[in-house]
Each structure stands twice: as C-alpha cells, then as structure tokens.
Amino acid sequence: MPTWVNPKSSESRFGMEPNRLSALCALLANDPVRLEALAAVAALTLPDGWIGAGFVRDAVWDHLHGRLRSPPTGDVDVIWFSRTRADPAIDRDIEWRLSAVLPKFAWSVKNQARMHHRNGDRAYESAADAMMHWPETATAVAARLHAGTVEINAPFGLDDLFALRLRPTPAFVGERRAIFDGRVASKQWLKRYPMLTIPSLPASP
C-alpha cells in the first residue's frame, strides 16, 4: 500500500483522486505559514517525517467553508518513524529544536514506531500504517516538503476530507467508536464547521 503520492504526477498512481490531490498540494503550497512549518520539519530530515492531523485537515475545511486563510490552531503534529530512535526524549529534543526556529507554533512530535504501545495495537510499520489507526479518515492525512514540492500521505485517500465527511477509520468503528464520538463532541467540529456530515454506519448483520 502506498504511503505517499507525488503531486507532480499527471495522475494518481494510487487511486487517489488527482484533482483533490492537486488542490490539497496547491492549498498548502500557497499558505505561507504552513509552508514555513513544512520547511522547518523538512530541514530536520526526519525519516518518514510529516506534519499531519489538524494542520492539513483544518486548512481544507476552512477553505471549503469559504473562510480566509488562518494559521494552524492547537498542536502542529509532527510524525516520523524510526524503530532505532524510539526514545521519547528524542521527540522532546526535536520539539525544542523546532520551537527554537519557529516558536509561534505549538509543536508536538511523536515517533510512530512507539505509539502502538500507547494505543494497544500491533507494532506499526511506517508513518502511514500508524495513521491508519487514527480515529478519523479526514484526520489521517499528512504533508511534507521534499525538494521544494509538497507531498501528501493519505492512507485512506482524500475523499472524506474534501467531501466534508466525518467518518471513523475501521479501527474506530467497533468498540472504539466512543472515542471517535467523544472527539467529535469535545473538539466541536460540527459547530466550527457546520457543513460537515457524519455518515450513518451500515446496520450489523
């Protein structure tokens, strides 16, 4: 399964809708504040390193709601993957380094090679594999800057993100559904983004 796509391609090689991919890359590339954050992370050359979650998601939802571009709110979630550097102290050091360069952001750095312990999952194999165990499909999207080009990591694609659908990932459809519902309520997404919808789940057989 692919972990990233190159927006320079004339078509999506991985089944991702090319117009949405191009739109997302352009949205981030034309956002000076987000581009600054992406450049700071790129400068660290973290293995399998990305910025994900609300950093990408909220940029799209704000745009689709016709709002003016605004800087990220809350944490700027940096994810990366290295089994040999899984000490939490390394994440804290990376946060310090990023804060020294761009103190205006609330940096949160997590090496996904150790996050399966916190989440009670099997060991993850990559950043994209870890993202498949995040609660919402629209949140499981990340970006990075590589050789001056924005690249996108979206293991569930971009359809739900651009269709303004709040859908739990497969890992949160069953007994973990309450976690998804709690996040929707606590983050007040439906109030902040009134065009969002939550699709009904199919009835159990």
PDB file of C-alpha atoms in Angstrom:
ATOM      1  CA  MET A   1       0.000   0.000   0.000  1.00  0.00           C
ATOM      2  CA  PRO A   2       1.392   3.403  -0.918  1.00  0.00           C
ATOM      3  CA  THR A   3       2.460   5.820   1.765  1.00  0.00           C
ATOM      4  CA  TRP A   4       2.768   8.929  -0.364  1.00  0.00           C
ATOM      5  CA  VAL A   5       1.978  10.406  -3.716  1.00  0.00           C
ATOM      6  CA  ASN A   6       3.880  12.919  -5.814  1.00  0.00           C
ATOM      7  CA  PRO A   7       1.732  15.859  -6.914  1.00  0.00           C
ATOM      8  CA  LYS A   8       3.919  16.354  -9.990  1.00  0.00           C
ATOM      9  CA  SER A   9       2.467  13.178 -11.453  1.00  0.00           C
ATOM     10  CA  SER A  10      -0.101  13.715 -14.186  1.00  0.00           C
ATOM     11  CA  GLU A  11      -2.370  11.203 -12.490  1.00  0.00           C
ATOM     12  CA  SER A  12      -2.613   9.476  -9.167  1.00  0.00           C
ATOM     13  CA  ARG A  13      -0.795   6.164  -9.221  1.00  0.00           C
ATOM     14  CA  PHE A  14      -2.500   5.008  -6.048  1.00  0.00           C
ATOM     15  CA  GLY A  15      -6.189   5.523  -6.690  1.00  0.00           C
ATOM     16  CA  MET A  16      -6.291   8.959  -5.100  1.00  0.00           C
ATOM     17  CA  GLU A  17      -8.485  11.443  -6.965  1.00  0.00           C
ATOM     18  CA  PRO A  18      -5.919  13.577  -8.842  1.00  0.00           C
ATOM     19  CA  ASN A  19      -7.881  16.832  -8.741  1.00  0.00           C
ATOM     20  CA  ARG A  20      -8.214  16.657  -4.974  1.00  0.00           C
ATOM     21  CA  LEU A  21      -4.569  15.773  -4.593  1.00  0.00           C
ATOM     22  CA  SER A  22      -3.542  18.744  -6.727  1.00  0.00           C
ATOM     23  CA  ALA A  23      -5.947  21.011  -4.847  1.00  0.00           C
ATOM     24  CA  LEU A  24      -4.525  19.999  -1.475  1.00  0.00           C
ATOM     25  CA  CYS A  25      -0.922  20.442  -2.590  1.00  0.00           C
ATOM     26  CA  ALA A  26      -1.740  23.870  -4.019  1.00  0.00           C
ATOM     27  CA  LEU A  27      -3.620  24.866  -0.870  1.00  0.00           C
ATOM     28  CA  LEU A  28      -0.630  24.078   1.326  1.00  0.00           C
ATOM     29  CA  ALA A  29       1.964  25.436  -1.100  1.00  0.00           C
ATOM     30  CA  ASN A  30       0.136  28.780  -1.222  1.00  0.00           C
ATOM     31  CA  ASP A  31      -0.176  29.065   2.552  1.00  0.00           C
ATOM     32  CA  PRO A  32       2.997  30.891   3.699  1.00  0.00           C
ATOM     33  CA  VAL A  33       2.532  29.993   7.358  1.00  0.00           C
ATOM     34  CA  ARG A  34       2.024  26.278   6.769  1.00  0.00           C
ATOM     35  CA  LEU A  35       4.779  26.222   4.183  1.00  0.00           C
ATOM     36  CA  GLU A  36       7.108  27.718   6.779  1.00  0.00           C
ATOM     37  CA  ALA A  37       6.277  24.907   9.185  1.00  0.00           C
ATOM     38  CA  LEU A  38       6.748  22.264   6.495  1.00  0.00           C
ATOM     39  CA  ALA A  39      10.143  23.734   5.612  1.00  0.00           C
ATOM     40  CA  ALA A  40      11.260  23.672   9.242  1.00  0.00           C
ATOM     41  CA  VAL A  41      10.397  19.988   9.552  1.00  0.00           C
ATOM     42  CA  ALA A  42      11.978  19.172   6.186  1.00  0.00           C
ATOM     43  CA  ALA A  43      15.227  20.761   7.364  1.00  0.00           C
ATOM     44  CA  LEU A  44      15.473  18.119  10.108  1.00  0.00           C
ATOM     45  CA  THR A  45      15.436  15.270   7.530  1.00  0.00           C
ATOM     46  CA  LEU A  46      13.464  13.019   9.862  1.00  0.00           C
ATOM     47  CA  PRO A  47      12.926   9.521   8.455  1.00  0.00           C
ATOM     48  CA  ASP A  48       9.358   9.174   7.176  1.00  0.00           C
ATOM     49  CA  GLY A  49       8.649  12.612   8.621  1.00  0.00           C
ATOM     50  CA  TRP A  50       5.383  14.505   8.068  1.00  0.00           C
ATOM     51  CA  ILE A  51       3.033  17.085   9.566  1.00  0.00           C
ATOM     52  CA  GLY A  52      -0.479  15.714   9.868  1.00  0.00           C
ATOM     53  CA  ALA A  53      -3.876  15.833  11.519  1.00  0.00           C
ATOM     54  CA  GLY A  54      -5.425  19.285  12.065  1.00  0.00           C
ATOM     55  CA  PHE A  55      -2.557  21.043  10.303  1.00  0.00           C
ATOM     56  CA  VAL A  56      -3.834  19.649   6.991  1.00  0.00           C
ATOM     57  CA  ARG A  57      -7.458  18.894   7.817  1.00  0.00           C
ATOM     58  CA  ASP A  58      -8.386  22.348   9.109  1.00  0.00           C
ATOM     59  CA  ALA A  59      -6.754  24.065   6.138  1.00  0.00           C
ATOM     60  CA  VAL A  60      -9.075  22.139   3.819  1.00  0.00           C
ATOM     61  CA  TRP A  61     -12.193  22.578   5.941  1.00  0.00           C
ATOM     62  CA  ASP A  62     -11.573  26.319   6.324  1.00  0.00           C
ATOM     63  CA  HIS A  63     -11.131  26.623   2.568  1.00  0.00           C
ATOM     64  CA  LEU A  64     -14.299  24.657   1.803  1.00  0.00           C
ATOM     65  CA  HIS A  65     -16.235  26.843   4.238  1.00  0.00           C
ATOM     66  CA  GLY A  66     -15.108  29.933   2.333  1.00  0.00           C
ATOM     67  CA  ARG A  67     -13.005  31.304   5.160  1.00  0.00           C
ATOM     68  CA  LEU A  68      -9.877  33.366   4.874  1.00  0.00           C
ATOM     69  CA  ARG A  69      -6.612  31.525   5.335  1.00  0.00           C
ATOM     70  CA  SER A  70      -5.687  31.281   9.016  1.00  0.00           C
ATOM     71  CA  PRO A  71      -2.674  29.828  10.853  1.00  0.00           C
ATOM     72  CA  PRO A  72      -2.900  26.414  12.494  1.00  0.00           C
ATOM     73  CA  THR A  73      -4.606  26.331  15.859  1.00  0.00           C
ATOM     74  CA  GLY A  74      -3.592  23.911  18.574  1.00  0.00           C
ATOM     75  CA  ASP A  75      -0.729  21.480  18.189  1.00  0.00           C
ATOM     76  CA  VAL A  76       1.266  21.162  14.984  1.00  0.00           C
ATOM     77  CA  ASP A  77       1.556  17.373  14.883  1.00  0.00           C
ATOM     78  CA  VAL A  78       4.869  16.138  13.521  1.00  0.00           C
ATOM     79  CA  ILE A  79       5.046  12.387  12.940  1.00  0.00           C
ATOM     80  CA  TRP A  80       8.025  10.329  11.895  1.00  0.00           C
ATOM     81  CA  PHE A  81       9.111   6.707  12.014  1.00  0.00           C
ATOM     82  CA  SER A  82      12.319   5.155  13.284  1.00  0.00           C
ATOM     83  CA  ARG A  83      12.478   1.975  15.356  1.00  0.00           C
ATOM     84  CA  THR A  84      16.075   2.688  16.379  1.00  0.00           C
ATOM     85  CA  ARG A  85      15.305   6.160  17.775  1.00  0.00           C
ATOM     86  CA  ALA A  86      12.113   5.492  19.712  1.00  0.00           C
ATOM     87  CA  ASP A  87      13.165   7.116  22.993  1.00  0.00           C
ATOM     88  CA  PRO A  88      10.567   9.790  23.897  1.00  0.00           C
ATOM     89  CA  ALA A  89      13.433  12.095  24.845  1.00  0.00           C
ATOM     90  CA  ILE A  90      14.360  12.304  21.167  1.00  0.00           C
ATOM     91  CA  ASP A  91      10.878  13.612  20.380  1.00  0.00           C
ATOM     92  CA  ARG A  92      11.241  16.236  23.087  1.00  0.00           C
ATOM     93  CA  ASP A  93      14.590  17.299  21.656  1.00  0.00           C
ATOM     94  CA  ILE A  94      13.045  17.666  18.200  1.00  0.00           C
ATOM     95  CA  GLU A  95      10.233  19.766  19.676  1.00  0.00           C
ATOM     96  CA  TRP A  96      12.829  22.001  21.312  1.00  0.00           C
ATOM     97  CA  ARG A  97      14.731  22.389  18.042  1.00  0.00           C
ATOM     98  CA  LEU A  98      11.575  23.285  16.138  1.00  0.00           C
ATOM     99  CA  SER A  99      10.469  25.718  18.837  1.00  0.00           C
ATOM    100  CA  ALA A 100      13.859  27.422  18.688  1.00  0.00           C
ATOM    101  CA  VAL A 101      13.332  28.070  14.970  1.00  0.00           C
ATOM    102  CA  LEU A 102       9.573  28.743  14.954  1.00  0.00           C
ATOM    103  CA  PRO A 103       8.320  29.452  18.495  1.00  0.00           C
ATOM    104  CA  LYS A 104       4.932  30.632  17.211  1.00  0.00           C
ATOM    105  CA  PHE A 105       3.821  27.019  16.730  1.00  0.00           C
ATOM    106  CA  ALA A 106       2.825  24.529  19.430  1.00  0.00           C
ATOM    107  CA  TRP A 107       4.971  21.662  18.191  1.00  0.00           C
ATOM    108  CA  SER A 108       4.045  18.102  19.090  1.00  0.00           C
ATOM    109  CA  VAL A 109       6.446  15.409  17.857  1.00  0.00           C
ATOM    110  CA  LYS A 110       5.704  11.686  18.020  1.00  0.00           C
ATOM    111  CA  ASN A 111       7.811   8.873  16.627  1.00  0.00           C
ATOM    112  CA  GLN A 112       5.116   6.499  15.423  1.00  0.00           C
ATOM    113  CA  ALA A 113       7.374   3.483  15.960  1.00  0.00           C
ATOM    114  CA  ARG A 114       6.439   3.557  19.658  1.00  0.00           C
ATOM    115  CA  MET A 115       2.869   4.818  19.575  1.00  0.00           C
ATOM    116  CA  HIS A 116       1.337   1.352  19.225  1.00  0.00           C
ATOM    117  CA  HIS A 117       2.191   0.773  22.904  1.00  0.00           C
ATOM    118  CA  ARG A 118       0.003   3.705  23.952  1.00  0.00           C
ATOM    119  CA  ASN A 119      -2.806   2.712  21.592  1.00  0.00           C
ATOM    120  CA  GLY A 120      -2.829  -1.017  22.337  1.00  0.00           C
ATOM    121  CA  ASP A 121      -2.185  -2.006  18.713  1.00  0.00           C
ATOM    122  CA  ARG A 122       0.273  -4.265  16.953  1.00  0.00           C
ATOM    123  CA  ALA A 123       3.578  -2.645  16.068  1.00  0.00           C
ATOM    124  CA  TYR A 124       3.256  -0.131  13.241  1.00  0.00           C
ATOM    125  CA  GLU A 125       5.364  -0.496  10.129  1.00  0.00           C
ATOM    126  CA  SER A 126       5.502   3.111   8.916  1.00  0.00           C
ATOM    127  CA  ALA A 127       4.001   6.533   9.481  1.00  0.00           C
ATOM    128  CA  ALA A 128       1.176   5.704   7.069  1.00  0.00           C
ATOM    129  CA  ASP A 129       0.480   2.429   8.874  1.00  0.00           C
ATOM    130  CA  ALA A 130       0.245   4.342  12.149  1.00  0.00           C
ATOM    131  CA  MET A 131      -2.138   6.859  10.580  1.00  0.00           C
ATOM    132  CA  MET A 132      -4.486   4.007   9.684  1.00  0.00           C
ATOM    133  CA  HIS A 133      -5.012   3.649  13.429  1.00  0.00           C
ATOM    134  CA  TRP A 134      -6.034   7.269  13.942  1.00  0.00           C
ATOM    135  CA  PRO A 135      -9.719   7.919  14.774  1.00  0.00           C
ATOM    136  CA  GLU A 136     -10.944   9.818  11.674  1.00  0.00           C
ATOM    137  CA  THR A 137     -10.241   9.304   7.973  1.00  0.00           C
ATOM    138  CA  ALA A 138     -10.181  13.080   7.400  1.00  0.00           C
ATOM    139  CA  THR A 139      -7.551  13.462  10.116  1.00  0.00           C
ATOM    140  CA  ALA A 140      -5.350  10.681   8.713  1.00  0.00           C
ATOM    141  CA  VAL A 141      -3.742  12.974   6.145  1.00  0.00           C
ATOM    142  CA  ALA A 142      -0.235  14.404   6.368  1.00  0.00           C
ATOM    143  CA  ALA A 143       2.096  16.518   4.265  1.00  0.00           C
ATOM    144  CA  ARG A 144       5.782  17.110   3.867  1.00  0.00           C
ATOM    145  CA  LEU A 145       8.059  19.286   1.782  1.00  0.00           C
ATOM    146  CA  HIS A 146      10.545  17.372  -0.339  1.00  0.00           C
ATOM    147  CA  ALA A 147      12.866  19.090  -2.805  1.00  0.00           C
ATOM    148  CA  GLY A 148      10.567  22.094  -2.761  1.00  0.00           C
ATOM    149  CA  THR A 149       7.485  20.047  -3.563  1.00  0.00           C
ATOM    150  CA  VAL A 150       4.548  19.317  -1.274  1.00  0.00           C
ATOM    151  CA  GLU A 151       3.890  15.591  -0.919  1.00  0.00           C
ATOM    152  CA  ILE A 152       0.818  14.021   0.638  1.00  0.00           C
ATOM    153  CA  ASN A 153       0.466  10.928   2.801  1.00  0.00           C
ATOM    154  CA  ALA A 154      -3.169   9.808   2.888  1.00  0.00           C
ATOM    155  CA  PRO A 155      -3.676   6.083   3.551  1.00  0.00           C
ATOM    156  CA  PHE A 156      -7.478   6.468   3.339  1.00  0.00           C
ATOM    157  CA  GLY A 157      -7.371   8.869   0.396  1.00  0.00           C
ATOM    158  CA  LEU A 158      -8.792  12.375   0.307  1.00  0.00           C
ATOM    159  CA  ASP A 159     -12.460  11.761  -0.499  1.00  0.00           C
ATOM    160  CA  ASP A 160     -13.800  12.135   3.050  1.00  0.00           C
ATOM    161  CA  LEU A 161     -11.628  15.169   3.736  1.00  0.00           C
ATOM    162  CA  PHE A 162     -12.872  17.071   0.688  1.00  0.00           C
ATOM    163  CA  ALA A 163     -16.443  15.798   0.935  1.00  0.00           C
ATOM    164  CA  LEU A 164     -16.608  17.169   4.495  1.00  0.00           C
ATOM    165  CA  ARG A 165     -17.397  13.740   5.885  1.00  0.00           C
ATOM    166  CA  LEU A 166     -16.529  12.891   9.476  1.00  0.00           C
ATOM    167  CA  ARG A 167     -16.044   9.151   9.308  1.00  0.00           C
ATOM    168  CA  PRO A 168     -14.309   6.850  11.804  1.00  0.00           C
ATOM    169  CA  THR A 169     -11.466   4.744  10.482  1.00  0.00           C
ATOM    170  CA  PRO A 170     -12.036   0.969  10.556  1.00  0.00           C
ATOM    171  CA  ALA A 171     -10.124   0.767  13.850  1.00  0.00           C
ATOM    172  CA  PHE A 172     -12.752   3.028  15.476  1.00  0.00           C
ATOM    173  CA  VAL A 173     -15.964   1.588  14.062  1.00  0.00           C
ATOM    174  CA  GLY A 174     -16.472  -1.064  16.739  1.00  0.00           C
ATOM    175  CA  GLU A 175     -15.703  -0.886  20.437  1.00  0.00           C
ATOM    176  CA  ARG A 176     -13.576   2.236  19.958  1.00  0.00           C
ATOM    177  CA  ARG A 177     -16.417   4.185  18.349  1.00  0.00           C
ATOM    178  CA  ALA A 178     -16.986   6.029  21.641  1.00  0.00           C
ATOM    179  CA  ILE A 179     -13.520   7.573  21.272  1.00  0.00           C
ATOM    180  CA  PHE A 180     -14.448   8.919  17.835  1.00  0.00           C
ATOM    181  CA  ASP A 181     -17.765  10.271  19.144  1.00  0.00           C
ATOM    182  CA  GLY A 182     -16.021  11.864  22.103  1.00  0.00           C
ATOM    183  CA  ARG A 183     -13.544  13.640  19.853  1.00  0.00           C
ATOM    184  CA  VAL A 184     -16.336  14.994  17.662  1.00  0.00           C
ATOM    185  CA  ALA A 185     -18.065  16.402  20.738  1.00  0.00           C
ATOM    186  CA  SER A 186     -15.008  17.753  22.559  1.00  0.00           C
ATOM    187  CA  LYS A 187     -13.496  19.413  19.510  1.00  0.00           C
ATOM    188  CA  GLN A 188     -16.882  20.886  18.495  1.00  0.00           C
ATOM    189  CA  TRP A 189     -16.213  20.164  14.840  1.00  0.00           C
ATOM    190  CA  LEU A 190     -19.894  20.263  13.868  1.00  0.00           C
ATOM    191  CA  LYS A 191     -20.199  23.724  15.392  1.00  0.00           C
ATOM    192  CA  ARG A 192     -16.952  25.028  13.962  1.00  0.00           C
ATOM    193  CA  TYR A 193     -17.620  23.514  10.526  1.00  0.00           C
ATOM    194  CA  PRO A 194     -21.400  23.336  10.027  1.00  0.00           C
ATOM    195  CA  MET A 195     -21.136  21.808   6.549  1.00  0.00           C
ATOM    196  CA  LEU A 196     -19.676  18.587   7.993  1.00  0.00           C
ATOM    197  CA  THR A 197     -21.714  15.405   7.943  1.00  0.00           C
ATOM    198  CA  ILE A 198     -21.336  12.116   9.808  1.00  0.00           C
ATOM    199  CA  PRO A 199     -22.448   9.255   7.552  1.00  0.00           C
ATOM    200  CA  SER A 200     -24.613   6.554   9.098  1.00  0.00           C
ATOM    201  CA  LEU A 201     -22.896   3.233   9.600  1.00  0.00           C
ATOM    202  CA  PRO A 202     -24.463   0.134   7.989  1.00  0.00           C
ATOM    203  CA  ALA A 203     -26.601  -1.952  10.310  1.00  0.00           C
ATOM    204  CA  SER A 204     -24.993  -5.021  11.845  1.00  0.00           C
ATOM    205  CA  PRO A 205     -25.928  -8.261  10.056  1.00  0.00           C
TER     206      PRO A 205
END
